[in-house]
Amino acid sequence: MKTYETVIGLEVHLQLDTRTKIFCGCVTHFGKDANSQTCPVCLGLPGSLPVLNQKVLEYGMKIGLALNCAINTFVKFDRKNYYYPDLPKAYQISQYDFPIAKKGSLTITTGEQTKKIGITRAHMEEDAGKLIHSPEIKCSLVDYNRTGIPLVEIVSEPDMRSSQEAYDYLTSLKLLMEYLDVSDCDMEKGSLRCDANVSIREAGNQEFGTKTELKNLNSFKAVKAAIDYEVARQIKMVEAGERIVQETRLWNDEKQMTFSMRSKEEAHDYRYFPEPDLVPFTITENDIEKVRKTLPEFPLEKLDRFIRQYQLSDYDANVLVQDKQLAKFFEDCVMQWNAPKKICNWITSVLKQELNKRKINISEMRLTSGYFVGLIKNVEEGVVSNLVGKEILTIMLDTGRTCMSIIEEKGLRQVSDDNALGAIIDTVLVENASIVEQIKGGKESAIGFLVGQAMKKTQGKANPKKIGELIKGRFQNG
Ligand code: ADP
Ligand code: ZN
Ligand code: MG
């Protein structure tokens, strides 16, 4: 068999997090009663006129700039004509020949490497409504709450060479968009949607093969699986001497297969033309600069800075940067106590686990950075043991209380008073006379067992190192 190379280009639709829709004042809350967030404009009633939401333009520019694109200062909308019951006007207002942004790139992290993926364009458009097919009443219902929700479509160059790269592109793009605060990027709610274009070619060939477009991909995992399936299908066809037809295929997640939906011949002719109800206008370089100033630190920049400024490992820094809120929480803590490595350890190993257990994210937890720092300090200063510290953290998360109030109430203060520990050790030595004999006979490794017994008696409240030293002391003194 010959060697083949995979070629992938992705089209990502992002719902913008604006308060109101793109061309009317209807609010955009998700999951409200069907058709409760509609008006004559987004219902496409005759005589109604669209007005562009300025926030959408601003977000479009933000996205374009973050993707290193050139911004078109000539802003124009176009009608994309097609009929479907979820599209009340029978056209979608989109951008055709003057997208808000074009010719950019996104640097993605894939494995240990980074790779630059070209961005062809990003344009603004309105979302369509949602059809609900109801088997009980044997008909389809339509919810127009989604019509007119602002979208930005981001189209990549065919620069990805494996399903893993496509997956990594999506992960990097989603993270960047989360940093920009323009969308909640929630695939389950449909605020981030992806179509994948896939072709293969013989390794070494310059020319691209015929592509198929994969739709109905409802998770990053599905994107990866669908591409893998499609590549295998295309290779099999080419090997059998068959021709690949340009078509749209739907991914079936249950069957883990793609099925033909429509071929190029059946494809729509959208008859694009300039939207007559929205007059084109220009934005200035000054407008663009104003938006550029609002751009946050990007994930890759933050990663570099965390590694340099706090001497974190690549791995640790990455764990923090992958979650914007977590990274902020970390820096809030460091501002209060300059111990970045200790704080990072507590966040990445202990806190994250507890949050996962509770299935909440950092913005939903009842623990402030101040209280968290207080806890770590108490452990560091030996007020409580590491083990008890972890226990206290779970109580803090559940109750929102301070570390100290929990320590006092539950009497969790570490037993470090030599007299108290001495008495406990006395008991342990008496109870384990045979072990004591073994140690005296030279089997020093058995000391660990005695330490364990003493720790048990303090319910984990003692410092094991200290107990170890005290026990060793007993044997040195004869
Ligand atoms: P269409 O006209 O069918 O919409 P476009 O040229 O607009 O095609 O490209 C749509 C998407 O398909 C882009 O993301 C692009 O990178 C990708 N693409 C184009 N040609 C190929 C190909 N041969 N193989 C894989 N992806 C491709
Ligand atoms: Zn409306
Ligand atoms: Mg296209």
Short mmCIF file of C-alpha atoms and ligand atoms in Angstrom, two decimals:
data_model
loop_
_atom_site.label_atom_id
_atom_site.label_comp_id
_atom_site.label_asym_id
_atom_site.label_seq_id
_atom_site.Cartn_x
_atom_site.Cartn_y
_atom_site.Cartn_z
CA MET A 1 0.00 0.00 0.00
CA LYS A 2 1.13 3.54 -0.75
CA THR A 3 1.63 6.12 1.97
CA TYR A 4 -1.01 8.80 2.22
CA GLU A 5 -1.05 12.19 3.83
CA THR A 6 -4.14 13.59 5.51
CA VAL A 7 -5.21 17.18 4.80
CA ILE A 8 -7.69 18.92 7.08
CA GLY A 9 -9.27 22.37 7.19
CA LEU A 10 -11.75 23.32 9.92
CA GLU A 11 -14.70 25.68 9.96
CA VAL A 12 -15.67 26.75 13.47
CA HIS A 13 -18.84 28.61 14.39
CA LEU A 14 -18.70 30.51 17.62
CA GLN A 15 -21.76 31.99 19.31
CA LEU A 16 -20.84 35.33 20.79
CA ASP A 17 -21.62 36.07 24.41
CA THR A 18 -23.32 39.40 23.79
CA ARG A 19 -26.31 40.42 25.91
CA THR A 20 -28.52 40.98 22.86
CA LYS A 21 -28.79 39.53 19.37
CA ILE A 22 -26.84 40.71 16.34
CA PHE A 23 -29.55 42.79 14.62
CA CYS A 24 -32.22 43.38 17.29
CA GLY A 25 -32.55 44.00 21.03
CA CYS A 26 -33.75 40.50 21.99
CA VAL A 27 -31.78 38.92 24.82
CA THR A 28 -29.72 35.81 24.22
CA HIS A 29 -30.17 33.68 27.37
CA PHE A 30 -29.84 29.97 26.70
CA GLY A 31 -32.58 27.47 27.51
CA LYS A 32 -35.54 29.86 27.92
CA ASP A 33 -39.12 29.02 26.86
CA ALA A 34 -39.37 28.47 23.12
CA ASN A 35 -39.94 31.69 21.13
CA SER A 36 -39.94 33.86 24.26
CA GLN A 37 -36.91 35.82 23.01
CA THR A 38 -38.09 36.99 19.61
CA CYS A 39 -39.26 40.16 17.90
CA PRO A 40 -40.30 41.19 14.37
CA VAL A 41 -36.66 41.56 13.32
CA CYS A 42 -35.40 38.11 14.31
CA LEU A 43 -38.71 36.54 13.22
CA GLY A 44 -38.11 38.10 9.80
CA LEU A 45 -41.49 39.85 9.67
CA PRO A 46 -42.04 42.12 6.65
CA GLY A 47 -41.07 45.74 7.17
CA SER A 48 -38.71 45.09 10.07
CA LEU A 49 -35.16 46.38 9.74
CA PRO A 50 -31.90 45.06 11.22
CA VAL A 51 -29.50 47.28 13.16
CA LEU A 52 -25.97 46.02 13.83
CA ASN A 53 -25.07 45.37 17.47
CA GLN A 54 -21.83 47.30 18.05
CA LYS A 55 -20.58 44.69 20.52
CA VAL A 56 -20.62 42.07 17.75
CA LEU A 57 -18.39 44.24 15.58
CA GLU A 58 -16.05 44.77 18.52
CA TYR A 59 -15.90 41.02 19.28
CA GLY A 60 -15.36 40.26 15.59
CA MET A 61 -12.39 42.62 15.55
CA LYS A 62 -11.08 41.16 18.80
CA ILE A 63 -11.19 37.64 17.38
CA GLY A 64 -9.55 38.77 14.15
CA LEU A 65 -6.72 40.53 15.98
CA ALA A 66 -6.14 37.60 18.32
CA LEU A 67 -5.82 35.39 15.24
CA ASN A 68 -3.21 37.74 13.72
CA CYS A 69 -5.60 38.67 10.92
CA ALA A 70 -5.85 41.80 8.84
CA ILE A 71 -9.06 43.65 9.69
CA ASN A 72 -11.21 44.84 6.80
CA THR A 73 -11.98 48.48 7.47
CA PHE A 74 -14.83 48.30 4.96
CA VAL A 75 -17.65 46.58 6.85
CA LYS A 76 -20.29 45.01 4.65
CA PHE A 77 -22.95 42.34 5.10
CA ASP A 78 -24.42 40.03 2.47
CA ARG A 79 -27.48 37.87 2.08
CA LYS A 80 -26.96 34.15 1.84
CA ASN A 81 -30.19 32.82 0.35
CA TYR A 82 -31.67 29.45 1.14
CA TYR A 83 -34.95 28.11 2.40
CA TYR A 84 -35.28 26.15 5.61
CA PRO A 85 -37.97 26.25 8.32
CA ASP A 86 -35.49 27.42 10.96
CA LEU A 87 -34.63 30.47 8.83
CA PRO A 88 -37.70 32.73 8.83
CA LYS A 89 -36.38 35.29 6.33
CA ALA A 90 -35.29 32.56 3.89
CA TYR A 91 -31.86 34.19 3.93
CA GLN A 92 -29.11 34.52 6.47
CA ILE A 93 -27.30 37.81 6.91
CA SER A 94 -23.62 36.95 6.66
CA GLN A 95 -20.42 38.40 5.21
CA TYR A 96 -19.20 37.24 1.81
CA ASP A 97 -16.45 39.16 0.05
CA PHE A 98 -15.43 41.47 2.92
CA PRO A 99 -15.17 39.32 6.05
CA ILE A 100 -14.26 41.31 9.16
CA ALA A 101 -10.91 39.47 9.35
CA LYS A 102 -8.70 37.59 6.91
CA LYS A 103 -5.23 36.07 6.41
CA GLY A 104 -4.16 35.25 9.94
CA SER A 105 -2.75 32.34 11.90
CA LEU A 106 -3.12 30.42 15.13
CA THR A 107 -0.11 28.85 16.82
CA ILE A 108 -1.20 25.54 18.28
CA THR A 109 0.51 23.22 20.71
CA THR A 110 0.59 19.68 19.40
CA GLY A 111 2.53 17.12 21.38
CA GLU A 112 5.80 18.76 22.41
CA GLN A 113 5.74 21.00 19.35
CA THR A 114 4.03 24.19 18.26
CA LYS A 115 2.71 24.66 14.75
CA LYS A 116 1.25 27.63 12.92
CA ILE A 117 -2.12 27.00 11.29
CA GLY A 118 -3.28 29.53 8.72
CA ILE A 119 -6.58 31.32 9.25
CA THR A 120 -8.30 32.05 5.97
CA ARG A 121 -11.00 34.33 7.31
CA ALA A 122 -13.39 35.12 10.13
CA HIS A 123 -16.76 36.67 9.42
CA MET A 124 -19.83 37.79 11.37
CA GLU A 125 -23.27 36.32 10.74
CA GLU A 126 -26.56 35.48 12.42
CA ASP A 127 -27.53 32.07 13.75
CA ALA A 128 -30.63 30.22 12.55
CA GLY A 129 -33.44 28.86 14.76
CA LYS A 130 -33.70 25.36 16.10
CA LEU A 131 -36.01 22.58 14.90
CA ILE A 132 -37.34 20.19 17.49
CA HIS A 133 -38.58 16.93 16.02
CA SER A 134 -41.25 15.48 18.25
CA PRO A 135 -42.16 11.84 17.65
CA GLU A 136 -45.06 12.03 20.16
CA ILE A 137 -47.07 14.60 18.26
CA LYS A 138 -45.63 13.49 14.91
CA CYS A 139 -44.47 16.90 13.83
CA SER A 140 -41.57 19.29 13.99
CA LEU A 141 -41.58 22.42 16.10
CA VAL A 142 -39.39 25.45 15.67
CA ASP A 143 -37.81 27.64 18.32
CA TYR A 144 -36.72 31.04 17.06
CA ASN A 145 -34.89 32.07 20.25
CA ARG A 146 -31.65 31.21 18.48
CA THR A 147 -32.33 33.16 15.28
CA GLY A 148 -30.19 36.27 15.29
CA ILE A 149 -27.74 35.09 17.94
CA PRO A 150 -24.42 36.51 16.77
CA LEU A 151 -21.89 34.10 15.31
CA VAL A 152 -18.35 34.44 14.14
CA GLU A 153 -17.25 31.77 11.69
CA ILE A 154 -13.54 31.04 11.71
CA VAL A 155 -12.22 29.22 8.63
CA SER A 156 -8.79 27.64 8.70
CA GLU A 157 -6.44 26.90 5.82
CA PRO A 158 -6.07 23.19 4.98
CA ASP A 159 -2.94 23.11 7.15
CA MET A 160 -3.63 20.24 9.54
CA ARG A 161 -2.10 16.87 8.79
CA SER A 162 -3.70 14.52 11.33
CA SER A 163 -6.84 14.16 13.39
CA GLN A 164 -4.69 14.88 16.45
CA GLU A 165 -3.63 18.21 14.98
CA ALA A 166 -7.28 19.04 14.31
CA TYR A 167 -8.06 18.19 17.92
CA ASP A 168 -5.17 20.34 19.15
CA TYR A 169 -6.22 23.21 16.90
CA LEU A 170 -9.70 23.14 18.42
CA THR A 171 -8.31 23.00 21.94
CA SER A 172 -5.99 25.95 21.29
CA LEU A 173 -8.69 27.95 19.52
CA LYS A 174 -11.22 27.34 22.29
CA LEU A 175 -8.74 28.38 24.97
CA LEU A 176 -7.86 31.57 23.08
CA MET A 177 -11.56 32.43 22.70
CA GLU A 178 -12.12 31.80 26.41
CA TYR A 179 -9.28 34.19 27.17
CA LEU A 180 -10.87 36.80 24.90
CA ASP A 181 -14.13 36.40 26.80
CA VAL A 182 -16.21 36.49 23.63
CA SER A 183 -18.01 33.16 23.96
CA ASP A 184 -18.61 30.45 26.53
CA CYS A 185 -17.35 27.98 23.89
CA ASP A 186 -19.67 25.27 25.23
CA MET A 187 -20.04 22.55 22.59
CA GLU A 188 -22.88 20.93 24.50
CA LYS A 189 -24.93 24.11 24.29
CA GLY A 190 -23.91 24.55 20.67
CA SER A 191 -21.99 27.75 21.30
CA LEU A 192 -18.99 26.19 19.59
CA ARG A 193 -19.61 24.07 16.48
CA CYS A 194 -17.15 22.57 14.07
CA ASP A 195 -17.25 21.19 10.52
CA ALA A 196 -14.23 19.29 9.29
CA ASN A 197 -13.00 19.20 5.67
CA VAL A 198 -10.93 16.13 4.97
CA SER A 199 -8.95 14.85 2.01
CA ILE A 200 -6.01 12.55 1.42
CA ARG A 201 -3.17 12.60 -1.07
CA GLU A 202 -0.25 10.38 -1.85
CA ALA A 203 2.71 11.40 0.31
CA GLY A 204 4.90 13.81 -1.62
CA ASN A 205 2.08 15.06 -3.88
CA GLN A 206 1.73 18.84 -4.07
CA GLU A 207 -1.88 18.83 -5.22
CA PHE A 208 -4.73 18.39 -2.79
CA GLY A 209 -7.17 15.53 -3.15
CA THR A 210 -10.95 15.92 -3.33
CA LYS A 211 -12.34 16.81 0.08
CA THR A 212 -15.43 15.77 1.91
CA GLU A 213 -17.05 17.96 4.53
CA LEU A 214 -18.03 16.35 7.83
CA LYS A 215 -20.91 17.76 9.85
CA ASN A 216 -22.77 16.89 13.02
CA LEU A 217 -19.64 16.72 15.12
CA ASN A 218 -20.74 17.39 18.67
CA SER A 219 -17.52 17.03 20.61
CA PHE A 220 -13.79 17.35 19.97
CA LYS A 221 -13.62 13.60 20.41
CA ALA A 222 -16.21 13.18 17.67
CA VAL A 223 -14.19 15.47 15.37
CA LYS A 224 -11.14 13.26 15.85
CA ALA A 225 -13.04 9.99 15.42
CA ALA A 226 -14.90 11.24 12.33
CA ILE A 227 -11.66 12.34 10.65
CA ASP A 228 -10.02 8.99 11.42
CA TYR A 229 -13.00 7.14 10.00
CA GLU A 230 -13.11 9.37 6.93
CA VAL A 231 -9.39 9.04 6.20
CA ALA A 232 -9.64 5.25 6.37
CA ARG A 233 -12.71 5.30 4.10
CA GLN A 234 -11.01 7.53 1.53
CA ILE A 235 -7.83 5.45 1.48
CA LYS A 236 -9.86 2.31 0.97
CA MET A 237 -11.67 3.90 -1.97
CA VAL A 238 -8.51 5.18 -3.62
CA GLU A 239 -6.81 1.81 -3.15
CA ALA A 240 -9.81 0.17 -4.84
CA GLY A 241 -9.35 2.53 -7.77
CA GLU A 242 -12.50 4.51 -6.99
CA ARG A 243 -12.89 8.26 -7.16
CA ILE A 244 -13.71 10.34 -4.09
CA VAL A 245 -16.78 12.48 -4.59
CA GLN A 246 -16.95 15.93 -3.12
CA GLU A 247 -19.82 15.75 -0.69
CA THR A 248 -21.13 16.60 2.75
CA ARG A 249 -21.21 13.68 5.15
CA LEU A 250 -22.87 13.38 8.54
CA TRP A 251 -21.14 11.78 11.50
CA ASN A 252 -23.18 9.20 13.37
CA ASP A 253 -21.76 9.06 16.86
CA GLU A 254 -23.51 5.82 17.83
CA LYS A 255 -22.35 3.92 14.77
CA GLN A 256 -19.00 5.79 14.69
CA MET A 257 -19.37 6.21 10.92
CA THR A 258 -19.99 9.00 8.39
CA PHE A 259 -22.91 8.88 5.95
CA SER A 260 -23.41 10.86 2.75
CA MET A 261 -25.82 13.77 3.18
CA ARG A 262 -25.56 15.59 -0.14
CA SER A 263 -23.15 15.71 -3.05
CA LYS A 264 -21.66 18.82 -4.64
CA GLU A 265 -24.31 18.65 -7.39
CA GLU A 266 -27.04 19.03 -4.79
CA ALA A 267 -25.17 21.81 -3.03
CA HIS A 268 -26.92 25.12 -2.62
CA ASP A 269 -26.34 28.09 -4.80
CA TYR A 270 -26.68 30.76 -2.16
CA ARG A 271 -26.97 33.68 -4.61
CA TYR A 272 -25.08 36.01 -2.29
CA PHE A 273 -25.77 39.70 -2.76
CA PRO A 274 -25.11 42.81 -0.62
CA GLU A 275 -27.58 43.18 2.23
CA PRO A 276 -29.64 46.22 1.22
CA ASP A 277 -31.01 46.85 4.72
CA LEU A 278 -27.56 47.37 6.25
CA VAL A 279 -25.51 50.14 4.72
CA PRO A 280 -21.79 49.35 4.45
CA PHE A 281 -19.56 51.56 6.55
CA THR A 282 -15.90 52.00 7.35
CA ILE A 283 -13.98 51.68 10.57
CA THR A 284 -10.72 53.52 11.16
CA GLU A 285 -7.28 52.33 12.16
CA ASN A 286 -7.95 54.18 15.36
CA ASP A 287 -11.04 52.04 16.04
CA ILE A 288 -8.92 48.94 15.48
CA GLU A 289 -6.20 50.18 17.84
CA LYS A 290 -8.80 50.86 20.51
CA VAL A 291 -9.92 47.24 20.33
CA ARG A 292 -6.34 45.98 20.22
CA LYS A 293 -5.73 47.70 23.56
CA THR A 294 -8.49 45.61 25.15
CA LEU A 295 -6.82 42.30 24.19
CA PRO A 296 -5.79 40.21 27.20
CA GLU A 297 -2.55 38.33 27.68
CA PHE A 298 -2.86 35.27 25.42
CA PRO A 299 -2.47 31.68 26.68
CA LEU A 300 0.95 31.12 25.10
CA GLU A 301 2.24 34.42 26.51
CA LYS A 302 0.94 33.55 29.95
CA LEU A 303 2.55 30.12 29.73
CA ASP A 304 5.95 31.65 28.96
CA ARG A 305 5.59 34.20 31.71
CA PHE A 306 4.54 31.63 34.35
CA ILE A 307 7.56 29.50 33.55
CA ARG A 308 9.95 32.47 33.68
CA GLN A 309 8.48 34.55 36.48
CA TYR A 310 7.52 31.77 38.89
CA GLN A 311 10.02 29.09 37.82
CA LEU A 312 7.22 26.59 37.31
CA SER A 313 7.75 23.47 35.23
CA ASP A 314 6.25 23.47 31.71
CA TYR A 315 3.77 20.91 32.90
CA ASP A 316 2.59 22.84 35.97
CA ALA A 317 2.40 26.14 34.12
CA ASN A 318 0.35 24.47 31.42
CA VAL A 319 -2.14 23.02 33.91
CA LEU A 320 -2.74 26.52 35.27
CA VAL A 321 -2.91 28.26 31.89
CA GLN A 322 -5.38 25.74 30.44
CA ASP A 323 -8.00 27.27 32.73
CA LYS A 324 -8.12 31.06 32.76
CA GLN A 325 -9.83 31.19 36.17
CA LEU A 326 -7.33 28.78 37.69
CA ALA A 327 -4.43 30.88 36.41
CA LYS A 328 -6.00 33.98 37.92
CA PHE A 329 -6.64 32.25 41.25
CA PHE A 330 -3.00 31.17 41.31
CA GLU A 331 -1.78 34.72 40.76
CA ASP A 332 -4.21 36.09 43.35
CA CYS A 333 -2.67 33.67 45.86
CA VAL A 334 0.90 34.52 44.90
CA MET A 335 0.16 38.21 45.37
CA GLN A 336 -0.75 37.47 48.98
CA TRP A 337 2.11 35.11 49.65
CA ASN A 338 5.15 34.87 47.47
CA ALA A 339 5.49 31.08 47.41
CA PRO A 340 4.51 30.22 43.82
CA LYS A 341 5.77 26.65 43.80
CA LYS A 342 4.01 25.67 47.01
CA ILE A 343 0.80 27.34 45.90
CA CYS A 344 1.00 25.73 42.48
CA ASN A 345 1.47 22.29 44.06
CA TRP A 346 -1.55 22.72 46.26
CA ILE A 347 -3.64 23.92 43.31
CA THR A 348 -2.59 21.33 40.74
CA SER A 349 -2.46 18.30 42.99
CA VAL A 350 -4.93 18.83 45.81
CA LEU A 351 -7.41 21.59 44.91
CA LYS A 352 -8.00 20.45 41.34
CA GLN A 353 -8.77 16.93 42.49
CA GLU A 354 -11.30 18.18 45.02
CA LEU A 355 -12.97 20.39 42.40
CA ASN A 356 -13.15 17.48 39.97
CA LYS A 357 -14.72 15.32 42.66
CA ARG A 358 -17.36 17.99 43.20
CA LYS A 359 -17.75 18.55 39.44
CA ILE A 360 -17.42 22.30 39.86
CA ASN A 361 -14.96 24.79 38.46
CA ILE A 362 -12.93 27.32 40.32
CA SER A 363 -15.39 30.18 39.85
CA GLU A 364 -18.12 28.10 41.49
CA MET A 365 -16.21 27.15 44.63
CA ARG A 366 -16.70 28.73 48.06
CA LEU A 367 -13.01 29.15 48.74
CA THR A 368 -11.28 32.51 48.41
CA SER A 369 -7.63 32.90 47.51
CA GLY A 370 -7.03 34.47 50.94
CA TYR A 371 -8.47 31.50 52.82
CA PHE A 372 -6.55 29.10 50.59
CA VAL A 373 -3.25 30.85 51.28
CA GLY A 374 -4.11 30.80 55.00
CA LEU A 375 -4.46 27.04 54.86
CA ILE A 376 -1.17 26.42 53.05
CA LYS A 377 0.63 28.69 55.50
CA ASN A 378 -0.77 26.76 58.44
CA VAL A 379 0.57 23.55 56.95
CA GLU A 380 3.94 25.12 56.18
CA GLU A 381 4.26 26.49 59.71
CA GLY A 382 3.43 23.10 61.16
CA VAL A 383 0.19 24.16 62.83
CA VAL A 384 -1.46 21.20 61.13
CA SER A 385 0.04 18.24 59.32
CA ASN A 386 -0.09 17.90 55.54
CA LEU A 387 -2.67 15.16 55.84
CA VAL A 388 -4.95 17.15 58.14
CA GLY A 389 -4.45 20.16 55.85
CA LYS A 390 -6.01 18.24 53.00
CA GLU A 391 -8.92 17.28 55.20
CA ILE A 392 -9.43 20.89 56.21
CA LEU A 393 -9.44 21.92 52.56
CA THR A 394 -12.42 19.66 51.87
CA ILE A 395 -14.30 21.22 54.79
CA MET A 396 -13.39 24.71 53.59
CA LEU A 397 -14.73 23.88 50.13
CA ASP A 398 -17.96 22.54 51.58
CA THR A 399 -18.57 25.33 54.07
CA GLY A 400 -16.65 28.40 52.92
CA ARG A 401 -15.16 28.70 56.43
CA THR A 402 -11.63 29.77 57.34
CA CYS A 403 -8.91 27.27 58.08
CA MET A 404 -8.39 28.55 61.65
CA SER A 405 -12.03 28.27 62.67
CA ILE A 406 -12.06 24.65 61.50
CA ILE A 407 -8.80 23.87 63.31
CA GLU A 408 -10.10 25.34 66.56
CA GLU A 409 -13.53 23.78 66.38
CA LYS A 410 -12.32 20.29 65.57
CA GLY A 411 -9.17 20.43 67.69
CA LEU A 412 -7.01 19.64 64.69
CA ARG A 413 -3.94 21.50 65.85
CA GLN A 414 -0.87 19.41 65.21
CA VAL A 415 0.44 17.67 68.32
CA SER A 416 3.99 18.92 68.50
CA ASP A 417 4.35 19.36 72.21
CA ASP A 418 7.25 17.06 73.19
CA ASN A 419 5.66 15.90 76.42
CA ALA A 420 2.43 14.84 74.78
CA LEU A 421 4.29 13.08 71.99
CA GLY A 422 6.67 11.50 74.50
CA ALA A 423 3.76 9.92 76.35
CA ILE A 424 2.35 8.53 73.11
CA ILE A 425 5.72 7.09 72.13
CA ASP A 426 6.08 5.46 75.56
CA THR A 427 2.83 3.61 75.00
CA VAL A 428 3.82 2.55 71.49
CA LEU A 429 7.13 1.17 72.67
CA VAL A 430 5.45 -0.86 75.41
CA GLU A 431 2.80 -2.20 73.07
CA ASN A 432 5.36 -3.28 70.48
CA ALA A 433 8.05 -4.83 72.65
CA SER A 434 9.08 -7.42 70.06
CA ILE A 435 9.65 -4.74 67.40
CA VAL A 436 11.67 -2.76 69.90
CA GLU A 437 13.88 -5.83 70.42
CA GLN A 438 14.36 -6.19 66.68
CA ILE A 439 15.45 -2.58 66.38
CA LYS A 440 17.85 -2.98 69.23
CA GLY A 441 19.18 -6.01 67.39
CA GLY A 442 20.01 -3.74 64.44
CA LYS A 443 16.87 -3.80 62.32
CA GLU A 444 16.55 -0.03 62.03
CA SER A 445 14.03 -0.20 59.21
CA ALA A 446 11.41 -1.26 61.76
CA ILE A 447 11.39 2.26 63.19
CA GLY A 448 9.01 3.25 60.40
CA PHE A 449 6.44 0.84 61.78
CA LEU A 450 6.60 2.48 65.20
CA VAL A 451 6.21 5.92 63.62
CA GLY A 452 3.08 4.66 61.88
CA GLN A 453 1.68 3.35 65.16
CA ALA A 454 2.34 6.66 66.92
CA MET A 455 0.73 8.62 64.03
CA LYS A 456 -2.35 6.45 64.37
CA LYS A 457 -2.64 7.31 68.03
CA THR A 458 -2.59 11.04 67.22
CA GLN A 459 -5.17 10.57 64.45
CA GLY A 460 -2.67 11.92 61.99
CA LYS A 461 -2.30 15.15 63.90
CA ALA A 462 1.40 14.81 64.63
CA ASN A 463 4.31 15.65 62.42
CA PRO A 464 5.69 12.26 61.30
CA LYS A 465 9.19 13.67 60.93
CA LYS A 466 9.18 14.86 64.49
CA ILE A 467 7.89 11.52 65.79
CA GLY A 468 10.59 9.73 63.83
CA GLU A 469 13.26 11.90 65.42
CA LEU A 470 11.88 11.35 68.91
CA ILE A 471 11.72 7.57 68.47
CA LYS A 472 15.24 7.43 67.06
CA GLY A 473 16.33 9.46 70.06
CA ARG A 474 15.00 6.77 72.37
CA PHE A 475 17.21 4.14 70.79
CA GLN A 476 20.29 6.33 70.81
CA ASN A 477 19.92 6.90 74.52
CA GLY A 478 19.81 3.18 75.10
P1 ADP B 1 -15.99 25.31 -0.15
O1 ADP B 1 -15.99 26.23 -1.30
O2 ADP B 1 -16.35 23.92 -0.45
O3 ADP B 1 -16.71 25.87 1.05
P2 ADP B 1 -13.51 26.34 0.80
O4 ADP B 1 -12.41 26.54 -0.15
O5 ADP B 1 -14.30 27.52 1.22
O6 ADP B 1 -14.45 25.20 0.27
O7 ADP B 1 -12.89 25.68 2.09
C1 ADP B 1 -13.66 25.32 3.16
C2 ADP B 1 -12.77 24.62 4.17
O8 ADP B 1 -12.24 23.45 3.57
C3 ADP B 1 -11.57 25.42 4.63
O9 ADP B 1 -11.39 25.22 6.01
C4 ADP B 1 -10.42 24.84 3.86
O10 ADP B 1 -9.21 24.91 4.57
C5 ADP B 1 -10.83 23.40 3.71
N1 ADP B 1 -10.30 22.74 2.49
C6 ADP B 1 -10.26 23.24 1.25
N2 ADP B 1 -9.72 22.34 0.41
C7 ADP B 1 -9.42 21.24 1.14
C8 ADP B 1 -8.86 19.95 0.84
N3 ADP B 1 -8.51 19.60 -0.38
N4 ADP B 1 -8.71 19.08 1.87
C9 ADP B 1 -9.08 19.40 3.10
N5 ADP B 1 -9.61 20.58 3.44
C10 ADP B 1 -9.79 21.49 2.47
ZN ZN B 2 -35.38 39.97 18.02
MG MG B 3 -16.67 27.73 2.18
#
